[in-house]
Short mmCIF file of C-alpha atoms in Angstrom, two decimals:
data_model
loop_
_atom_site.label_atom_id
_atom_site.label_comp_id
_atom_site.label_asym_id
_atom_site.label_seq_id
_atom_site.Cartn_x
_atom_site.Cartn_y
_atom_site.Cartn_z
CA MET T 1 151.26 53.66 -109.00
CA THR T 2 153.90 54.58 -106.43
CA GLU T 3 154.94 57.58 -108.52
CA ILE T 4 151.34 58.78 -108.71
CA LEU T 5 150.91 58.54 -104.93
CA THR T 6 154.20 60.33 -104.33
CA ALA T 7 153.20 63.13 -106.69
CA THR T 8 149.81 63.47 -104.98
CA ASP T 9 151.43 63.60 -101.56
CA THR T 10 153.88 66.25 -102.78
CA LYS T 11 151.00 68.37 -104.11
CA ARG T 12 149.21 68.13 -100.78
CA ARG T 13 152.28 69.19 -98.87
CA LYS T 14 152.82 72.15 -101.20
CA ALA T 15 149.18 73.17 -100.82
CA ALA T 16 149.43 72.94 -97.01
CA ALA T 17 152.68 74.93 -97.03
CA ALA T 18 151.13 77.56 -99.29
CA ALA T 19 148.07 77.81 -97.04
CA HIS T 20 150.31 78.14 -93.99
CA ALA T 21 152.37 80.82 -95.69
CA ASP T 22 149.26 82.69 -96.82
CA PRO T 23 148.80 85.80 -94.61
CA GLY T 24 145.04 85.37 -94.87
CA SER T 25 145.17 81.84 -93.41
CA ARG T 26 147.37 82.95 -90.53
CA SER T 27 144.92 85.73 -89.81
CA VAL T 28 142.07 83.20 -89.64
CA GLU T 29 144.12 81.06 -87.25
CA ARG T 30 144.74 84.05 -84.98
CA PHE T 31 141.02 84.80 -84.89
CA ALA T 32 140.34 81.17 -84.03
CA TYR T 33 142.73 81.37 -81.10
CA LEU T 34 141.06 84.58 -79.93
CA PHE T 35 137.67 82.84 -79.84
CA VAL T 36 139.08 79.90 -77.88
CA LEU T 37 141.10 82.02 -75.47
CA PRO T 38 138.23 83.27 -73.20
CA ALA T 39 136.86 79.76 -72.68
CA LEU T 40 140.37 78.44 -72.06
CA ALA T 41 141.04 81.22 -69.53
CA LEU T 42 137.82 80.38 -67.65
CA VAL T 43 138.75 76.69 -67.50
CA VAL T 44 142.22 77.54 -66.19
CA VAL T 45 141.00 80.06 -63.58
CA PHE T 46 137.94 78.17 -62.30
CA ARG T 47 138.97 74.53 -62.87
CA ILE T 48 142.69 73.97 -63.19
CA VAL T 49 143.90 76.47 -60.57
CA PRO T 50 141.43 75.34 -57.84
CA LEU T 51 142.33 71.73 -58.64
CA ILE T 52 146.04 72.41 -58.12
CA TRP T 53 145.26 74.48 -55.03
CA GLY T 54 143.13 71.71 -53.55
CA PHE T 55 145.82 69.14 -54.33
CA GLY T 56 148.26 71.22 -52.28
CA TYR T 57 145.80 71.59 -49.36
CA SER T 58 145.20 67.82 -49.32
CA PHE T 59 148.69 67.41 -47.81
CA THR T 60 148.00 69.85 -44.96
CA ASP T 61 145.93 70.03 -41.78
CA TYR T 62 144.35 73.32 -42.90
CA ASP T 63 141.30 74.21 -40.76
CA GLY T 64 140.32 77.44 -42.51
CA MET T 65 141.65 79.70 -39.75
CA SER T 66 145.24 78.91 -38.82
CA ALA T 67 148.08 78.57 -41.29
CA PRO T 68 148.14 75.19 -43.06
CA ARG T 69 150.79 72.74 -41.80
CA PHE T 70 152.25 70.05 -44.05
CA VAL T 71 151.24 66.56 -42.85
CA GLY T 72 152.30 64.44 -45.81
CA PHE T 73 149.92 61.58 -46.64
CA ASP T 74 148.16 61.62 -43.25
CA ASN T 75 144.85 62.77 -44.76
CA TYR T 76 144.90 60.01 -47.37
CA ILE T 77 145.79 57.41 -44.72
CA GLY T 78 142.93 58.72 -42.58
CA ILE T 79 140.51 58.42 -45.51
CA ALA T 80 141.38 54.74 -45.99
CA SER T 81 140.20 53.96 -42.44
CA ASP T 82 137.37 56.52 -42.21
CA PRO T 83 134.11 54.54 -41.74
CA VAL T 84 131.99 57.44 -43.03
CA PHE T 85 134.04 57.67 -46.21
CA LEU T 86 133.86 53.89 -46.69
CA ASP T 87 130.07 54.02 -46.22
CA SER T 88 129.90 56.79 -48.80
CA LEU T 89 131.84 54.58 -51.24
CA VAL T 90 129.38 51.72 -50.70
CA ASN T 91 126.49 54.13 -51.34
CA MET T 92 128.25 55.34 -54.48
CA LEU T 93 128.65 51.78 -55.77
CA ILE T 94 124.95 51.10 -55.16
CA LEU T 95 124.17 54.29 -57.06
CA LEU T 96 126.43 53.30 -59.98
CA ALA T 97 124.84 49.84 -60.10
CA THR T 98 121.58 51.54 -61.11
CA LEU T 99 123.18 53.10 -64.22
CA PRO T 100 121.45 50.62 -66.63
CA ILE T 101 118.08 51.94 -65.39
CA TRP T 102 119.20 55.56 -65.93
CA ILE T 103 120.07 54.68 -69.55
CA GLY T 104 117.47 51.99 -70.35
CA LEU T 105 114.36 53.85 -69.15
CA PRO T 106 114.82 57.04 -71.24
CA LEU T 107 116.03 54.94 -74.20
CA VAL T 108 112.88 52.80 -74.28
CA LEU T 109 110.63 55.85 -73.85
CA ALA T 110 112.53 57.73 -76.58
CA ILE T 111 112.12 54.83 -79.02
CA LEU T 112 108.40 54.64 -78.26
CA ILE T 113 107.98 58.39 -78.81
CA HIS T 114 110.06 58.24 -81.99
CA GLN T 115 107.89 55.45 -83.38
CA GLY T 116 104.83 57.64 -82.99
CA VAL T 117 102.91 56.55 -79.91
CA PRO T 118 99.76 58.70 -79.44
CA GLY T 119 100.53 61.85 -77.45
CA GLY T 120 104.26 61.62 -78.09
CA LYS T 121 104.80 65.40 -78.07
CA LEU T 122 102.97 65.73 -74.75
CA TYR T 123 105.03 62.92 -73.21
CA ARG T 124 108.23 64.58 -74.44
CA ALA T 125 107.31 67.86 -72.72
CA VAL T 126 106.12 66.13 -69.53
CA TYR T 127 109.26 64.00 -69.25
CA PHE T 128 111.59 66.94 -69.86
CA PHE T 129 109.85 69.36 -67.48
CA PRO T 130 111.51 68.05 -64.24
CA ALA T 131 114.95 68.55 -65.84
CA VAL T 132 114.49 72.34 -65.75
CA LEU T 133 113.62 72.39 -62.03
CA SER T 134 116.21 73.18 -59.39
CA SER T 135 117.24 70.23 -57.23
CA VAL T 136 116.14 72.26 -54.19
CA ILE T 137 112.62 72.61 -55.61
CA VAL T 138 112.50 68.91 -56.51
CA GLY T 139 113.70 68.03 -53.01
CA ALA T 140 111.08 70.27 -51.38
CA ILE T 141 108.31 68.67 -53.47
CA PHE T 142 109.31 65.10 -52.65
CA ASN T 143 109.95 65.98 -49.02
CA VAL T 144 106.22 66.66 -48.77
CA LEU T 145 105.27 63.62 -50.83
CA LEU T 146 107.54 61.02 -49.21
CA ARG T 147 107.55 61.93 -45.53
CA TYR T 148 105.82 59.54 -43.14
CA ASP T 149 102.60 61.59 -43.05
CA GLY T 150 102.97 62.66 -46.67
CA SER T 151 100.72 62.30 -49.67
CA PHE T 152 102.27 59.08 -50.97
CA ASN T 153 101.73 57.22 -47.71
CA MET T 154 98.17 58.54 -47.55
CA PHE T 155 97.63 57.07 -51.00
CA LEU T 156 99.10 53.72 -49.89
CA LYS T 157 96.87 53.67 -46.81
CA ALA T 158 93.83 54.32 -49.01
CA LEU T 159 94.79 51.19 -50.96
CA GLY T 160 95.14 49.18 -47.76
CA PHE T 161 98.94 49.18 -47.47
CA SER T 162 101.01 50.21 -44.45
CA ALA T 163 102.84 53.53 -44.41
CA VAL T 164 106.60 53.46 -45.03
CA ASP T 165 109.14 55.96 -43.73
CA TRP T 166 110.75 56.36 -47.16
CA LEU T 167 113.29 59.01 -46.11
CA GLY T 168 113.74 58.10 -42.44
CA ASN T 169 114.52 54.41 -42.84
CA SER T 170 118.10 53.48 -43.73
CA SER T 171 116.93 50.59 -45.93
CA THR T 172 114.74 52.79 -48.15
CA ALA T 173 116.27 56.28 -47.95
CA LEU T 174 119.03 55.78 -50.55
CA PHE T 175 116.72 54.10 -53.07
CA SER T 176 114.12 56.85 -52.56
CA LEU T 177 116.83 59.42 -53.22
CA ILE T 178 117.98 57.61 -56.37
CA ALA T 179 114.39 57.34 -57.64
CA VAL T 180 113.79 61.08 -57.15
CA GLN T 181 117.05 62.00 -58.89
CA LEU T 182 116.24 59.64 -61.76
CA TRP T 183 112.78 61.18 -62.15
CA SER T 184 114.21 64.70 -62.20
CA THR T 185 116.98 64.09 -64.75
CA PHE T 186 115.99 61.31 -67.16
CA GLY T 187 114.21 63.82 -69.43
CA MET T 188 117.59 65.18 -70.55
CA SER T 189 118.79 61.70 -71.59
CA LEU T 190 115.46 61.19 -73.37
CA LEU T 191 116.04 64.31 -75.50
CA ILE T 192 119.58 63.13 -76.32
CA PHE T 193 118.24 59.76 -77.46
CA LEU T 194 115.49 61.40 -79.53
CA ALA T 195 118.14 63.49 -81.31
CA GLY T 196 120.11 60.32 -81.99
CA LEU T 197 117.06 58.43 -83.24
CA SER T 198 116.39 61.14 -85.81
CA THR T 199 119.62 60.05 -87.53
CA VAL T 200 118.55 56.39 -87.96
CA PRO T 201 117.95 55.80 -91.71
CA SER T 202 114.21 55.45 -92.30
CA ASP T 203 114.76 53.19 -95.31
CA MET T 204 116.39 50.59 -93.05
CA LEU T 205 113.36 50.65 -90.76
CA GLU T 206 111.03 50.33 -93.75
CA ALA T 207 113.08 47.44 -95.15
CA ALA T 208 112.97 45.64 -91.80
CA LYS T 209 109.21 46.17 -91.66
CA LEU T 210 108.74 44.77 -95.18
CA ASP T 211 110.89 41.76 -94.29
CA GLY T 212 108.55 40.99 -91.42
CA ALA T 213 110.92 41.87 -88.58
CA LYS T 214 109.30 42.09 -85.16
CA LEU T 215 109.40 45.32 -83.22
CA THR T 216 111.94 44.00 -80.73
CA GLN T 217 114.13 42.71 -83.58
CA THR T 218 114.05 46.14 -85.23
CA TRP T 219 115.11 47.75 -81.96
CA TRP T 220 117.87 45.25 -81.22
CA TYR T 221 119.42 44.85 -84.68
CA ILE T 222 118.87 48.29 -86.26
CA VAL T 223 117.92 51.07 -83.84
CA ILE T 224 120.26 50.39 -80.92
CA PRO T 225 123.39 49.67 -83.04
CA SER T 226 122.71 52.86 -85.04
CA ILE T 227 122.69 55.05 -81.94
CA ARG T 228 125.32 53.17 -79.92
CA PRO T 229 127.69 56.20 -79.81
CA ILE T 230 124.79 58.29 -78.45
CA ILE T 231 124.07 55.67 -75.78
CA GLU T 232 127.73 55.59 -74.75
CA PHE T 233 127.88 59.39 -74.61
CA ALA T 234 124.74 59.45 -72.42
CA ALA T 235 126.32 56.85 -70.14
CA VAL T 236 129.42 59.02 -69.62
CA VAL T 237 127.42 62.20 -68.96
CA THR T 238 124.97 60.40 -66.67
CA THR T 239 127.77 58.80 -64.63
CA ILE T 240 129.44 62.15 -64.05
CA GLY T 241 126.08 63.67 -63.07
CA MET T 242 125.38 60.83 -60.61
CA LEU T 243 128.65 61.47 -58.82
CA THR T 244 128.66 65.27 -58.83
CA ALA T 245 125.10 66.61 -59.11
CA MET T 246 123.17 65.07 -56.21
CA PHE T 247 124.32 67.38 -53.42
CA GLY T 248 121.26 69.65 -53.48
CA LEU T 249 118.83 66.75 -53.37
CA ILE T 250 120.67 65.02 -50.50
CA TYR T 251 120.85 68.29 -48.55
CA VAL T 252 117.12 68.97 -48.83
CA LEU T 253 115.72 65.44 -48.60
CA THR T 254 117.85 63.54 -46.06
CA ALA T 255 120.92 65.64 -45.07
CA GLY T 256 122.92 62.43 -45.51
CA GLY T 257 120.90 60.42 -43.03
CA PRO T 258 119.59 58.41 -41.41
CA GLY T 259 123.09 57.62 -40.16
CA THR T 260 125.33 57.51 -43.22
CA SER T 261 122.82 55.75 -45.47
CA THR T 262 122.59 58.56 -48.05
CA ILE T 263 126.03 60.16 -47.76
CA LEU T 264 127.88 60.23 -51.05
CA PRO T 265 131.52 61.40 -51.41
CA GLU T 266 130.53 64.84 -52.75
CA PHE T 267 128.25 65.40 -49.73
CA LEU T 268 130.97 64.18 -47.37
CA ILE T 269 133.33 66.79 -48.86
CA TRP T 270 130.86 69.50 -47.87
CA LEU T 271 130.41 68.00 -44.38
CA GLU T 272 134.16 67.98 -43.75
CA GLN T 273 134.64 71.47 -45.15
CA GLY T 274 131.45 73.21 -44.01
CA ARG T 275 130.60 71.45 -40.76
CA MET T 276 133.89 70.03 -39.46
CA ASN T 277 136.14 72.91 -40.58
CA ARG T 278 138.67 70.54 -42.13
CA PRO T 279 139.37 71.92 -45.65
CA GLY T 280 142.62 69.95 -45.81
CA TYR T 281 140.86 66.63 -45.20
CA ALA T 282 138.01 67.63 -47.53
CA SER T 283 140.57 68.42 -50.25
CA ALA T 284 142.02 64.91 -49.89
CA ILE T 285 138.54 63.39 -50.36
CA SER T 286 138.06 65.67 -53.37
CA MET T 287 141.26 64.35 -54.91
CA VAL T 288 140.16 60.75 -54.37
CA LEU T 289 136.75 61.49 -55.93
CA PHE T 290 138.44 63.27 -58.84
CA LEU T 291 140.66 60.24 -59.50
CA MET T 292 137.71 57.85 -59.36
CA MET T 293 135.67 59.99 -61.77
CA GLY T 294 138.66 60.39 -64.07
CA GLY T 295 139.20 56.61 -64.08
CA LEU T 296 135.55 55.87 -64.85
CA ALA T 297 135.41 58.51 -67.59
CA ALA T 298 138.66 57.20 -69.12
CA ILE T 299 137.31 53.63 -69.21
CA GLN T 300 134.04 54.72 -70.79
CA ILE T 301 135.77 56.96 -73.37
CA ARG T 302 138.16 54.12 -74.23
CA ILE T 303 135.19 51.82 -74.83
CA MET T 304 133.60 54.51 -77.02
CA SER T 305 136.80 54.91 -79.05
CA ARG T 306 137.17 51.15 -79.50
CA ASN T 307 133.57 50.77 -80.66
CA ALA T 308 133.95 53.71 -83.04
CA SER T 309 136.79 51.91 -84.80
CA ILE T 310 134.78 48.67 -85.26
#
């Protein structure tokens, strides 16, 4: 048996060596590198170089006009005691705590559509439509709907309820912002889940149905385990989007207020760079945000890898 395995391994190595020595194979490899090279160059120029540049600025007092002066870790020490930055971290944690809703809502709707609820195609189009709108357009729409004299409060008054200052009250502004962002983006997660559900074996669903399994049992024991990698992928993508893609909505709807109730780290970076003329300090916040996102993504990818090996 050992001799057979050794002979097989030897044949594979010879075949790999022959393929490597084949001029045709080397030519294919060169073409492959040529296709990858433009994308790699764009990543280096527009991602890696600015990241290194910003890392260098984070150790300076650069104000955008005078020459940057090295200040060591002063910016990072200042961040640790900056009340606005700490408030933005609290807001970010509240936002991340809502992640189960961002995943659960589109997942349930996708399962319902996949199982053939009446009007499923219409619902799919309606749910996805907000995902193609610019965050500025979405913000302008909800600015009209949610302001104190807006349409939503008029509707509440017609039902006998009191009007609420959804965007001007610090206790409701962040949750209003999260709800609007969820409405405008969950259609993309829904499409991802629908693509994953199309890979669930239909014979397993039929077998569960014949065995008398309830709908919730079919979801819990067959559907969700089958698309677990898709759910984990959606969680990673959604988390990154929550931390990096809400600037436009914050800018249009609340401008970070009232107070610091809707300031997130990405918006604070813009405030420090664009309003306070402190690119060095803003770069330090960017580095902290980058490390936090990298840590979260690494944890989620590690969980995905561990589950894939089960």
